[in-house]
Coordinates of C-alpha atoms in Angstrom, one line a residue:
M607 CA 0.0 0.0 0.0
S608 CA 1.3 3.5 -0.9
L609 CA 0.6 6.4 1.5
G610 CA 0.6 9.9 0.0
V611 CA 2.6 12.4 2.0
C612 CA 2.9 16.2 1.4
S613 CA 6.4 17.0 0.2
R614 CA 6.4 20.3 2.2
T615 CA 4.7 19.5 5.5
N616 CA 4.9 15.6 5.6
D617 CA 1.2 15.6 6.4
V618 CA -0.7 12.6 5.1
V619 CA -2.6 13.5 1.9
E620 CA -6.2 12.3 2.3
P621 CA -8.2 12.1 -1.0
M622 CA -11.6 13.8 -0.7
I623 CA -14.4 13.8 -3.2
K624 CA -15.6 17.4 -3.8
P625 CA -17.9 19.0 -6.3
Q626 CA -16.1 20.5 -9.3
W627 CA -16.8 22.9 -12.0
F628 CA -16.5 21.6 -15.6
V629 CA -16.6 23.3 -19.0
N630 CA -18.2 21.4 -21.9
C631 CA -15.5 21.8 -24.7
N632 CA -17.2 19.8 -27.5
H633 CA -18.3 22.8 -29.6
M634 CA -15.1 24.8 -28.9
A635 CA -12.9 21.8 -29.8
K636 CA -14.6 21.4 -33.1
A637 CA -14.1 25.0 -33.9
G638 CA -10.4 24.6 -33.0
L639 CA -10.1 21.6 -35.3
D640 CA -11.7 23.4 -38.2
A641 CA -9.5 26.4 -37.7
V642 CA -6.3 24.2 -38.2
R643 CA -7.8 22.1 -41.0
S644 CA -8.8 25.2 -43.0
K645 CA -5.4 26.8 -42.4
K646 CA -6.9 29.7 -40.5
I647 CA -4.3 28.7 -37.9
E648 CA -1.0 27.3 -39.1
I649 CA 1.0 25.2 -36.8
I650 CA 4.8 25.2 -37.3
P651 CA 6.5 22.7 -37.6
Q652 CA 3.6 21.1 -39.5
Q653 CA 4.1 17.6 -38.0
Y654 CA 2.5 18.8 -34.7
E655 CA -0.8 19.2 -36.4
Q656 CA -1.4 15.5 -35.7
D657 CA -0.9 16.1 -32.0
W658 CA -3.5 18.9 -32.3
Y659 CA -6.0 16.6 -34.0
R660 CA -5.3 13.8 -31.4
W661 CA -6.1 16.0 -28.5
L662 CA -9.1 17.9 -29.8
E663 CA -10.7 14.9 -31.5
N664 CA -10.7 13.1 -28.1
I665 CA -11.8 16.1 -26.1
R666 CA -13.5 15.7 -22.7
D667 CA -15.2 18.0 -20.3
W668 CA -12.6 20.3 -18.7
C669 CA -12.4 20.4 -14.9
V670 CA -11.6 24.0 -14.1
S671 CA -11.8 23.8 -10.2
R672 CA -8.6 23.9 -8.2
Q673 CA -8.4 23.7 -4.4
L674 CA -5.6 26.2 -4.1
W675 CA -5.1 29.6 -2.4
W676 CA -3.6 31.3 -5.4
G677 CA -5.5 32.0 -8.6
H678 CA -8.7 33.6 -9.9
R679 CA -11.7 32.7 -7.8
V680 CA -14.3 30.7 -9.5
P681 CA -16.9 33.4 -10.4
A682 CA -19.8 31.4 -9.0
W683 CA -22.0 32.3 -5.9
Y684 CA -24.2 30.0 -4.0
V685 CA -27.6 31.4 -2.9
T686 CA -28.5 30.6 0.7
L687 CA -32.1 31.5 1.6
E688 CA -33.3 32.4 5.1
D689 CA -35.2 29.2 5.7
D690 CA -32.5 26.8 4.4
L691 CA -31.3 24.0 6.7
D692 CA -27.5 24.0 7.5
K693 CA -27.1 20.4 6.4
N694 CA -28.4 21.3 2.9
L695 CA -26.1 24.2 2.3
G696 CA -24.3 23.9 -1.1
S697 CA -26.1 20.8 -2.1
A698 CA -28.6 22.3 -4.6
N699 CA -27.0 22.8 -8.1
D700 CA -29.8 25.2 -9.1
R701 CA -28.8 27.6 -6.4
W702 CA -25.5 28.5 -8.1
I703 CA -25.3 31.7 -10.0
V704 CA -22.3 32.4 -12.3
A705 CA -21.7 36.1 -13.0
R706 CA -18.9 38.5 -13.8
N707 CA -18.8 39.9 -10.2
E708 CA -20.7 39.8 -6.9
S709 CA -22.8 42.8 -7.8
D710 CA -24.1 41.1 -11.0
A711 CA -24.6 37.9 -9.1
N712 CA -26.7 39.7 -6.4
L713 CA -28.9 41.3 -9.1
E714 CA -29.4 37.9 -10.7
A715 CA -30.3 36.3 -7.4
Q716 CA -32.8 39.1 -6.5
K717 CA -34.6 38.5 -9.8
K718 CA -34.6 34.7 -9.3
Y719 CA -35.7 34.8 -5.6
A720 CA -37.6 38.0 -5.5
G721 CA -38.9 39.1 -2.1
K722 CA -36.8 36.5 -0.2
K723 CA -33.9 37.2 2.2
L724 CA -30.7 35.6 0.8
R725 CA -27.0 35.4 1.3
L726 CA -24.3 34.9 -1.4
D727 CA -21.2 32.8 -0.8
Q728 CA -18.5 32.6 -3.5
D729 CA -17.0 29.2 -4.3
P730 CA -13.6 29.1 -2.5
D731 CA -12.0 27.2 -5.4
V732 CA -9.8 28.9 -7.9
L733 CA -9.8 28.4 -11.7
D734 CA -7.3 26.1 -13.4
T735 CA -4.3 28.2 -14.4
W736 CA -4.7 27.1 -18.0
F737 CA -8.2 28.6 -17.9
S738 CA -6.9 31.9 -16.7
S739 CA -4.0 32.0 -19.1
G740 CA -6.2 30.9 -21.9
L741 CA -7.7 34.4 -21.8
F742 CA -4.3 35.9 -22.4
P743 CA -4.7 37.0 -26.0
L744 CA -7.9 38.8 -25.1
T745 CA -7.2 40.3 -21.7
V746 CA -3.9 41.9 -22.7
L747 CA -5.8 44.0 -25.3
G748 CA -8.5 45.1 -22.8
W749 CA -11.2 42.5 -23.1
P750 CA -14.0 42.3 -22.1
S751 CA -14.1 46.1 -22.9
D752 CA -14.3 46.9 -26.6
T753 CA -11.0 48.8 -26.7
A754 CA -9.2 50.3 -29.6
D755 CA -6.3 47.9 -29.1
L756 CA -8.7 44.9 -29.2
R757 CA -10.1 46.1 -32.5
A758 CA -6.7 46.9 -34.0
F759 CA -4.6 43.9 -32.9
Y760 CA -7.0 41.0 -32.4
P761 CA -6.3 38.4 -33.8
T762 CA -2.5 38.6 -33.4
S763 CA -0.1 37.2 -36.0
V764 CA 2.2 34.7 -34.3
L765 CA 2.3 32.8 -31.0
E766 CA 5.7 31.3 -30.1
T767 CA 5.7 28.7 -27.3
G768 CA 6.9 25.3 -26.3
L769 CA 5.6 22.1 -28.0
D770 CA 4.8 20.5 -24.6
I771 CA 1.9 22.9 -23.9
L772 CA 0.3 22.7 -27.4
F773 CA -2.9 21.4 -25.8
F774 CA -2.7 22.8 -22.3
W775 CA -2.3 26.4 -23.3
V776 CA -2.5 26.9 -27.1
A777 CA -5.7 24.8 -27.6
R778 CA -7.3 26.5 -24.6
M779 CA -6.4 30.0 -26.0
V780 CA -7.9 29.0 -29.4
M781 CA -11.1 27.6 -27.9
M782 CA -11.7 30.5 -25.6
G783 CA -10.6 33.1 -28.2
M784 CA -13.0 31.8 -30.7
Q785 CA -15.8 31.5 -28.2
L786 CA -15.4 34.9 -26.5
G787 CA -13.5 36.9 -29.1
G788 CA -15.3 35.7 -32.1
D789 CA -12.1 34.8 -34.0
V790 CA -8.9 32.8 -33.7
P791 CA -6.5 34.5 -31.3
F792 CA -3.5 34.2 -33.7
Q793 CA -2.8 33.1 -37.2
K794 CA 0.3 31.1 -36.7
V795 CA 1.7 29.0 -33.9
Y796 CA 5.5 28.4 -33.8
L797 CA 6.6 25.6 -31.5
H798 CA 10.2 25.6 -30.2
P799 CA 12.0 22.4 -29.1
M800 CA 12.6 21.5 -25.5
I801 CA 16.0 22.1 -24.0
R802 CA 17.8 19.0 -22.7
D803 CA 21.3 18.4 -21.4
A804 CA 24.2 17.4 -23.7
H805 CA 23.3 13.7 -23.3
G806 CA 19.7 14.2 -24.4
R807 CA 18.2 13.8 -20.9
K808 CA 15.4 16.0 -19.7
M809 CA 16.6 18.6 -17.3
S810 CA 15.3 17.7 -13.9
K811 CA 16.0 18.9 -10.4
S812 CA 16.0 15.3 -9.2
L813 CA 18.8 14.4 -11.7
G814 CA 20.7 17.6 -10.8
N815 CA 21.4 18.3 -14.5
V816 CA 19.5 21.6 -14.7
V817 CA 21.6 24.3 -16.4
D818 CA 20.6 27.8 -15.3
P819 CA 20.9 30.3 -18.2
L820 CA 22.5 32.8 -15.9
E821 CA 25.3 30.3 -15.2
V822 CA 26.0 30.2 -18.9
I823 CA 25.7 34.0 -19.4
N824 CA 27.9 34.9 -16.4
G825 CA 29.9 31.8 -16.0
M826 CA 30.4 29.7 -12.9
S827 CA 33.2 27.6 -11.5
L828 CA 32.9 23.9 -10.8
D829 CA 32.9 24.6 -7.0
G830 CA 30.0 27.1 -7.6
L831 CA 28.0 24.5 -9.5
L832 CA 28.6 21.9 -6.8
K833 CA 27.6 24.4 -4.1
R834 CA 24.3 25.0 -6.0
L835 CA 23.6 21.3 -5.9
E836 CA 24.2 21.1 -2.2
E837 CA 21.9 24.0 -1.5
G838 CA 19.1 22.1 -3.1
N839 CA 16.9 19.4 -1.6
L840 CA 18.3 16.3 -3.4
D841 CA 18.4 12.9 -1.7
P842 CA 22.0 12.1 -0.6
N843 CA 22.3 9.3 -3.2
E844 CA 20.9 11.5 -5.9
L845 CA 23.3 14.3 -4.8
N846 CA 26.3 12.0 -5.2
I847 CA 25.2 11.1 -8.7
A848 CA 24.5 14.7 -9.6
R849 CA 28.0 15.7 -8.3
D850 CA 29.7 13.1 -10.5
G851 CA 27.6 14.3 -13.5
K852 CA 28.7 17.9 -13.0
K853 CA 32.3 17.0 -12.6
K854 CA 32.2 15.0 -15.8
D855 CA 30.2 17.5 -17.9
F856 CA 31.9 20.7 -16.5
P857 CA 35.4 19.8 -15.2
D858 CA 36.5 23.4 -15.5
G859 CA 33.1 24.9 -14.7
I860 CA 31.1 26.9 -17.2
A861 CA 32.9 29.7 -19.1
E862 CA 31.3 33.1 -19.2
C863 CA 29.5 33.1 -22.6
G864 CA 27.3 36.2 -22.5
T865 CA 23.7 36.7 -23.5
D866 CA 24.3 37.0 -27.3
A867 CA 26.2 33.7 -27.6
L868 CA 23.6 31.8 -25.6
R869 CA 20.7 33.3 -27.7
F870 CA 22.5 32.5 -31.0
A871 CA 23.3 29.0 -29.9
L872 CA 19.7 28.2 -28.9
I873 CA 18.3 29.6 -32.2
S874 CA 20.9 27.6 -34.2
Y875 CA 19.7 24.5 -32.3
T876 CA 16.1 24.8 -33.4
S877 CA 16.6 22.4 -36.4
Q878 CA 17.0 19.5 -33.9
S879 CA 13.4 18.2 -34.1
D880 CA 11.6 18.3 -30.8
R881 CA 14.6 18.6 -28.5
I882 CA 17.8 20.7 -28.0
N883 CA 20.7 18.7 -26.6
L884 CA 22.5 21.7 -25.2
D885 CA 26.2 21.4 -25.4
I886 CA 27.9 24.4 -23.6
K887 CA 31.0 24.0 -25.8
R888 CA 28.9 25.2 -28.7
V889 CA 27.8 28.3 -26.8
V890 CA 31.5 28.9 -26.0
G891 CA 32.3 28.6 -29.7
Y892 CA 29.8 31.4 -30.5
R893 CA 31.2 33.5 -27.7
Q894 CA 34.6 33.2 -29.4
W895 CA 33.0 34.1 -32.7
C896 CA 31.9 37.4 -31.1
N897 CA 35.6 38.1 -30.7
K898 CA 35.8 37.6 -34.5
L899 CA 33.2 40.3 -35.0
W900 CA 35.1 42.7 -32.7
N901 CA 38.3 42.0 -34.7
A902 CA 36.6 42.7 -38.0
I903 CA 35.4 46.1 -36.7
R904 CA 38.8 46.9 -35.2
F905 CA 40.4 46.1 -38.6
A906 CA 37.9 48.3 -40.4
M907 CA 38.3 51.2 -38.1
G908 CA 42.1 51.1 -38.7
K909 CA 41.7 51.0 -42.5
L910 CA 38.8 53.5 -42.8
G911 CA 40.6 56.1 -40.8
D912 CA 39.2 59.0 -38.6
H913 CA 38.0 61.1 -41.6
Y914 CA 36.3 58.4 -43.6
I915 CA 32.8 59.3 -44.9
P916 CA 30.7 56.4 -46.2
P917 CA 29.2 56.9 -49.7
A918 CA 25.4 57.2 -50.2
T919 CA 25.6 54.8 -53.2
V920 CA 28.3 52.7 -54.8
D921 CA 28.9 51.7 -58.4
V922 CA 29.6 48.0 -58.2
S923 CA 30.8 47.8 -61.9
L924 CA 33.9 49.8 -61.1
M925 CA 35.0 47.7 -58.1
P926 CA 37.7 45.0 -58.0
P927 CA 36.4 41.4 -58.4
I928 CA 36.9 40.6 -54.7
C929 CA 34.6 43.5 -53.8
K930 CA 32.0 42.5 -56.3
W931 CA 32.1 38.9 -55.0
I932 CA 31.6 39.8 -51.3
L933 CA 28.7 42.0 -52.1
S934 CA 27.1 39.3 -54.2
V935 CA 27.4 36.7 -51.5
L936 CA 26.2 39.2 -49.0
S937 CA 23.1 39.8 -51.0
K938 CA 22.6 36.0 -51.2
A939 CA 23.0 35.7 -47.4
V940 CA 20.5 38.5 -46.9
G941 CA 18.0 36.7 -49.2
K942 CA 18.5 33.4 -47.5
T943 CA 18.2 34.9 -44.0
V944 CA 15.0 36.8 -44.8
S945 CA 13.3 33.9 -46.6
S946 CA 14.3 31.6 -43.7
L947 CA 12.8 34.0 -41.1
E948 CA 9.6 34.3 -43.1
A949 CA 9.4 30.5 -43.2
Y950 CA 10.2 30.2 -39.5
K951 CA 13.4 28.2 -40.3
L952 CA 15.4 30.1 -37.7
S953 CA 18.4 27.7 -37.7
D954 CA 18.8 28.2 -41.5
A955 CA 18.9 32.0 -40.9
T956 CA 21.7 31.7 -38.3
S957 CA 23.6 29.3 -40.5
A958 CA 23.4 31.8 -43.5
I959 CA 24.6 34.7 -41.3
Y960 CA 27.3 32.8 -39.6
S961 CA 28.7 31.3 -42.8
W962 CA 28.9 34.8 -44.5
W963 CA 30.6 36.5 -41.5
Q964 CA 33.0 33.7 -40.8
Y965 CA 33.9 32.0 -44.0
Q966 CA 33.4 34.8 -46.6
L967 CA 33.9 38.2 -44.9
C968 CA 36.5 37.4 -42.3
D969 CA 38.3 34.4 -43.8
V970 CA 38.4 35.6 -47.4
F971 CA 37.5 39.2 -48.1
I972 CA 39.3 40.9 -45.2
E973 CA 42.4 38.7 -45.9
A974 CA 42.2 39.4 -49.6
I975 CA 42.1 43.2 -49.3
K976 CA 45.0 43.5 -46.8
P977 CA 47.7 43.7 -49.7
Y978 CA 45.9 46.9 -50.9
F979 CA 46.9 48.6 -47.6
F980 CA 50.5 47.4 -47.4
N981 CA 51.7 50.8 -48.7
D982 CA 50.3 54.0 -50.1
S983 CA 51.0 53.1 -53.7
Q984 CA 49.0 55.3 -56.1
E985 CA 48.6 52.3 -58.4
L986 CA 46.3 50.7 -55.8
E987 CA 44.5 53.8 -54.6
S988 CA 41.2 53.0 -56.5
A989 CA 41.3 49.4 -55.1
R990 CA 41.9 50.8 -51.6
A991 CA 39.0 53.2 -51.9
A992 CA 36.6 50.5 -53.3
S993 CA 37.7 48.2 -50.5
R994 CA 37.0 50.8 -47.8
D995 CA 33.5 51.4 -49.2
T996 CA 32.8 47.7 -49.6
L997 CA 34.1 47.0 -46.1
W998 CA 31.8 49.6 -44.6
I999 CA 28.8 48.4 -46.5
C1000 CA 29.5 44.8 -45.4
L1001 CA 29.8 45.6 -41.8
D1002 CA 26.8 48.0 -41.6
T1003 CA 24.6 45.5 -43.5
G1004 CA 26.1 42.4 -41.7
L1005 CA 25.5 43.9 -38.2
R1006 CA 21.9 44.8 -39.0
L1007 CA 21.4 41.3 -40.4
L1008 CA 22.7 39.8 -37.2
H1009 CA 21.1 42.1 -34.8
P1010 CA 17.9 40.2 -33.9
F1011 CA 20.1 37.2 -33.0
M1012 CA 22.8 39.1 -31.2
P1013 CA 21.3 42.4 -30.1
F1014 CA 23.9 43.6 -27.6
V1015 CA 27.2 43.1 -29.4
T1016 CA 25.8 44.3 -32.7
E1017 CA 24.4 47.5 -31.1
E1018 CA 27.8 48.2 -29.6
L1019 CA 29.8 47.6 -32.8
W1020 CA 27.3 49.4 -35.1
Q1021 CA 27.5 52.5 -33.0
R1022 CA 31.3 52.6 -33.7
L1023 CA 30.9 52.7 -37.5
P1024 CA 31.1 56.0 -39.3
Q1025 CA 27.9 57.5 -40.6
P1026 CA 27.3 58.7 -44.1
K1027 CA 27.2 62.5 -44.7
D1028 CA 23.8 64.0 -44.2
S1029 CA 22.7 60.7 -42.9
C1030 CA 19.3 60.0 -41.5
R1031 CA 20.5 56.9 -39.8
K1032 CA 18.6 55.9 -36.7
G1033 CA 20.0 56.4 -33.3
S1034 CA 19.9 52.7 -32.6
I1035 CA 20.4 49.6 -34.7
M1036 CA 17.3 48.1 -33.2
I1037 CA 15.1 50.7 -35.1
S1038 CA 17.1 50.6 -38.3
Q1039 CA 15.8 49.1 -41.5
Y1040 CA 16.4 45.3 -41.7
P1041 CA 18.5 44.5 -44.8
S1042 CA 16.8 43.3 -48.0
L1043 CA 18.2 41.5 -51.1
V1044 CA 20.0 43.9 -53.6
E1045 CA 19.6 42.5 -57.1
E1046 CA 22.3 44.6 -58.7
W1047 CA 24.9 43.1 -56.3
S1048 CA 24.1 39.5 -57.5
N1049 CA 26.7 38.0 -59.7
G1050 CA 26.4 34.3 -60.2
R1051 CA 29.3 34.0 -62.7
L1052 CA 31.7 35.7 -60.3
E1053 CA 30.5 33.5 -57.4
N1054 CA 31.2 30.4 -59.5
E1055 CA 34.7 31.6 -60.3
M1056 CA 35.5 32.4 -56.7
D1057 CA 34.2 28.9 -55.7
I1058 CA 36.9 27.4 -57.9
V1059 CA 39.5 29.8 -56.7
L1060 CA 38.8 29.2 -53.0
D1061 CA 38.7 25.4 -53.6
A1062 CA 42.1 25.7 -55.3
V1063 CA 43.4 27.7 -52.3
N1064 CA 42.2 25.1 -49.8
K1065 CA 43.7 22.3 -51.9
I1066 CA 47.1 24.0 -52.0
R1067 CA 47.0 24.7 -48.3
S1068 CA 46.2 21.0 -47.7
L1069 CA 49.4 20.0 -49.6
K1070 CA 51.7 21.7 -47.2
P1071 CA 53.6 19.5 -44.8
P1072 CA 52.5 20.1 -41.1
T1073 CA 56.0 21.2 -40.2
D1074 CA 56.2 23.7 -43.1
S1075 CA 53.6 26.2 -42.2
N1076 CA 55.7 29.4 -42.7
E1077 CA 57.8 28.5 -45.7
R1078 CA 56.5 29.8 -49.1
R1079 CA 56.9 27.2 -51.8
P1080 CA 56.2 27.5 -55.6
A1081 CA 52.9 26.0 -56.8
F1082 CA 51.5 25.1 -60.2
A1083 CA 47.9 25.0 -61.6
L1084 CA 47.3 22.6 -64.4
C1085 CA 44.4 24.0 -66.5
R1086 CA 42.6 21.7 -69.0
G1087 CA 40.9 24.3 -71.2
Q1088 CA 41.1 28.0 -71.9
E1089 CA 38.2 29.1 -69.7
I1090 CA 39.6 27.7 -66.5
A1091 CA 43.1 29.0 -67.4
A1092 CA 41.6 32.5 -67.8
T1093 CA 39.9 32.3 -64.4
I1094 CA 43.1 31.2 -62.7
Q1095 CA 45.0 33.9 -64.5
C1096 CA 42.5 36.6 -63.3
Y1097 CA 42.8 35.5 -59.7
Q1098 CA 46.5 34.5 -59.7
S1099 CA 47.7 37.1 -57.2
L1100 CA 44.8 36.3 -54.9
I1101 CA 45.6 32.6 -54.9
V1102 CA 49.2 33.3 -54.2
Y1103 CA 48.4 35.5 -51.2
L1104 CA 45.7 33.4 -49.6
S1105 CA 47.7 30.2 -50.2
S1106 CA 50.9 31.6 -48.7
I1107 CA 53.0 30.4 -51.7
S1108 CA 55.9 32.1 -53.4
H1109 CA 54.3 32.1 -56.8
L1110 CA 51.8 30.3 -59.0
K1111 CA 52.7 29.1 -62.5
I1112 CA 49.8 28.2 -64.9
L1113 CA 50.3 25.0 -66.9
T1114 CA 48.4 23.6 -69.9
E1115 CA 47.9 20.0 -70.7
N1116 CA 51.0 20.1 -73.0
D1117 CA 53.3 21.3 -70.2
E1118 CA 55.2 18.8 -68.1
T1119 CA 54.6 19.1 -64.3
P1120 CA 57.7 19.5 -62.2
A1121 CA 59.0 16.6 -60.2
D1122 CA 58.9 16.3 -56.5
C1123 CA 55.4 17.8 -56.2
A1124 CA 52.4 17.0 -54.1
T1125 CA 49.1 17.1 -56.1
A1126 CA 45.4 17.6 -55.5
V1127 CA 42.5 17.5 -57.9
V1128 CA 40.2 20.6 -57.7
N1129 CA 37.8 19.5 -60.5
K1130 CA 37.9 17.8 -63.8
D1131 CA 39.5 20.9 -65.4
L1132 CA 41.9 21.9 -62.7
S1133 CA 44.7 20.2 -60.6
V1134 CA 47.1 22.0 -58.4
Y1135 CA 50.7 21.0 -57.5
L1136 CA 52.9 22.2 -54.7
Q1137 CA 56.7 21.7 -55.1
L1138 CA 58.1 20.2 -51.9
Q1139 CA 61.7 20.0 -53.0
G1140 CA 62.8 16.9 -51.1
A1141 CA 60.0 17.1 -48.5
L1142 CA 57.7 14.9 -50.5
N1143 CA 56.5 11.8 -48.8
A1144 CA 55.6 9.5 -51.6
D1145 CA 53.7 7.0 -49.5
A1146 CA 51.6 9.8 -47.8
E1147 CA 50.8 11.2 -51.3
R1148 CA 49.7 7.8 -52.6
E1149 CA 47.5 7.4 -49.5
K1150 CA 45.9 10.8 -50.1
L1151 CA 45.3 10.0 -53.8
K1152 CA 43.9 6.6 -52.9
K1153 CA 41.5 8.1 -50.3
K1154 CA 40.3 10.7 -52.9
K1155 CA 39.9 8.0 -55.5
D1156 CA 37.8 5.8 -53.1
E1157 CA 35.5 8.8 -52.3
I1158 CA 34.9 9.5 -56.0
Q1159 CA 34.4 5.8 -56.9
K1160 CA 31.8 5.6 -54.1
L1161 CA 29.9 8.6 -55.5
Q1162 CA 30.3 7.1 -59.1
N1163 CA 28.9 3.7 -58.0
A1164 CA 25.9 5.3 -56.2
L1165 CA 25.1 7.5 -59.2
A1166 CA 25.5 4.6 -61.6
Q1167 CA 23.2 2.5 -59.4
K1168 CA 20.6 5.2 -59.5
M1169 CA 20.8 5.5 -63.3
D1170 CA 20.6 1.8 -63.8
A1171 CA 17.5 1.4 -61.5
S1172 CA 14.3 0.0 -63.0
G1173 CA 12.1 2.7 -64.4
Y1174 CA 14.7 5.5 -64.2
R1175 CA 14.7 6.2 -67.9
E1176 CA 10.9 6.2 -68.1
K1177 CA 10.1 8.1 -64.9
A1178 CA 13.0 10.5 -64.2
P1179 CA 12.5 13.9 -65.9
Q1180 CA 14.9 14.6 -68.9
S1181 CA 16.6 17.5 -67.0
V1182 CA 17.4 15.2 -64.1
Q1183 CA 18.8 12.5 -66.4
E1184 CA 21.0 15.1 -68.2
E1185 CA 22.3 16.4 -64.9
D1186 CA 23.1 12.9 -63.6
M1187 CA 25.0 12.2 -66.8
R1188 CA 26.9 15.4 -66.4
K1189 CA 27.8 14.5 -62.9
L1190 CA 28.9 10.9 -63.9
T1191 CA 31.1 12.3 -66.7
A1192 CA 32.8 14.7 -64.3
L1193 CA 33.4 11.9 -61.7
L1194 CA 35.0 9.7 -64.4
E1195 CA 37.2 12.6 -65.6
Q1196 CA 38.4 13.2 -62.0
L1197 CA 39.2 9.5 -61.7
E1198 CA 41.3 9.8 -64.9
V1199 CA 43.2 12.8 -63.4
I1200 CA 43.9 10.9 -60.2
S1201 CA 45.2 7.9 -62.2
E1202 CA 47.6 10.1 -64.1
A1203 CA 48.8 11.6 -60.8
E1204 CA 49.4 8.1 -59.4
K1205 CA 51.4 7.2 -62.5
K1206 CA 53.4 10.4 -62.2
L1207 CA 54.2 9.6 -58.6
D1208 CA 55.2 6.0 -59.4
A1209 CA 57.5 7.3 -62.2
N1210 CA 59.4 9.6 -59.7

């Protein structure tokens, strides 16, 4: 036999049958079902519509009575007449009067029991908290009064909440909003995942694995985390388990991450289905990324100078290719971010912003324009001027793009940027216009060229021996065709600088590649070589080529299997078949290039 005991007072909990107030939800539930089925309310992610149907299709009467001290009193008064017997008090259901307040209840009672002496006693129970909170969309706008706010803003546009209270809160708001407000309370419901620990376990006080957001924002030592556990009310055995868990997960405590890094990390996690397995290391990584933002602004302020005035407009056609490229990929990042936000794919938005800042602006553009500022050469003055303007545009736009996700650091950095002359720029980034896609910046051809260039740079870097990071060696680019040769020729100096090589020689298929070189295949039209001059490890090179060959063969086999499948030629669209054939041809050509490199290596 199990005996219930109060966790606070240790008193025995004795079940007692008491009268309860119920709400018949059948009609309201049907209205809620119809609202979602007709798309009058959209639930995001869409898979949770099935949970909505499951709850509301199996609706029951809702018990709204709670025997608690705190909450809204049940607005029901019992009428006691002068000649009532004490033993019958509260027993007659027809004596209850439900009204907005006691005055209205008294008026109703006087009408019903005219000429009789009576007394009103309000039910001591309080309403279920979900009943009270279900009125939220209405009451915040002044309901039940017919206010200007209610007329202007009801129904609202979006409700953001946790998926665990889809029925308990969201469904109740919809049912009561439609019943009392005459319309759905909101048009869209965005459900965020539930935060769990790094191991996927639900955060629980009894497990001792709860992570306080303030501990992540401000940081806390391991001793501080253990002290927090000891100040709780865990059972001694559970306390020991929780201690071991903290020591394992946070051997050095939790580093100070700040609000922005935590916010960005949580948003980036929203692609993880119905749960967020929160790894503090990821939050720390975004905190370190904030340092990258500071360094970008610091670099810009040094290159812009004290008297720099940003232009009102820029002519992209007159800019160097690297400036055209960064504006093109910035416009693409803006478009991706805006479309992701509109589709409530928040993690895609953070990914687009992070990739542009980290891998395109900081890793490529800022590094690429540094040679323009090595001296005051007049020959590079126009490139320097274009770089300054482009850098300012990128930082101003990039900070505004990032602001909703990292409001504090972006505000601080944006305030440090120079303002255009006669600017009507807002006093705060939070009220500035959010960026939008700029069509005239888009340049697909240039982006494709830069993709090849950056791939070549990465391949050359990968060929360097680990012990040879500072030595600049000669490199070669074997171009199979005039188009790829022209591209490499155009970006030759950029490849040399970003790859940290002494020079880059362009070879054609008729040229002999130098001996003692490590090689890498960029694509079917381009291979790169790095002269190692005695430092070449033939066995290591063979292993690299074999690994690359295995990867390509795996892709080739998968594609060939797809194309040989039954019904492929009859069912697959012609455009898909042509694209698959193009991919297969490219893979076979890459295998040919690797085979030639292997033969060359064996010959040496």
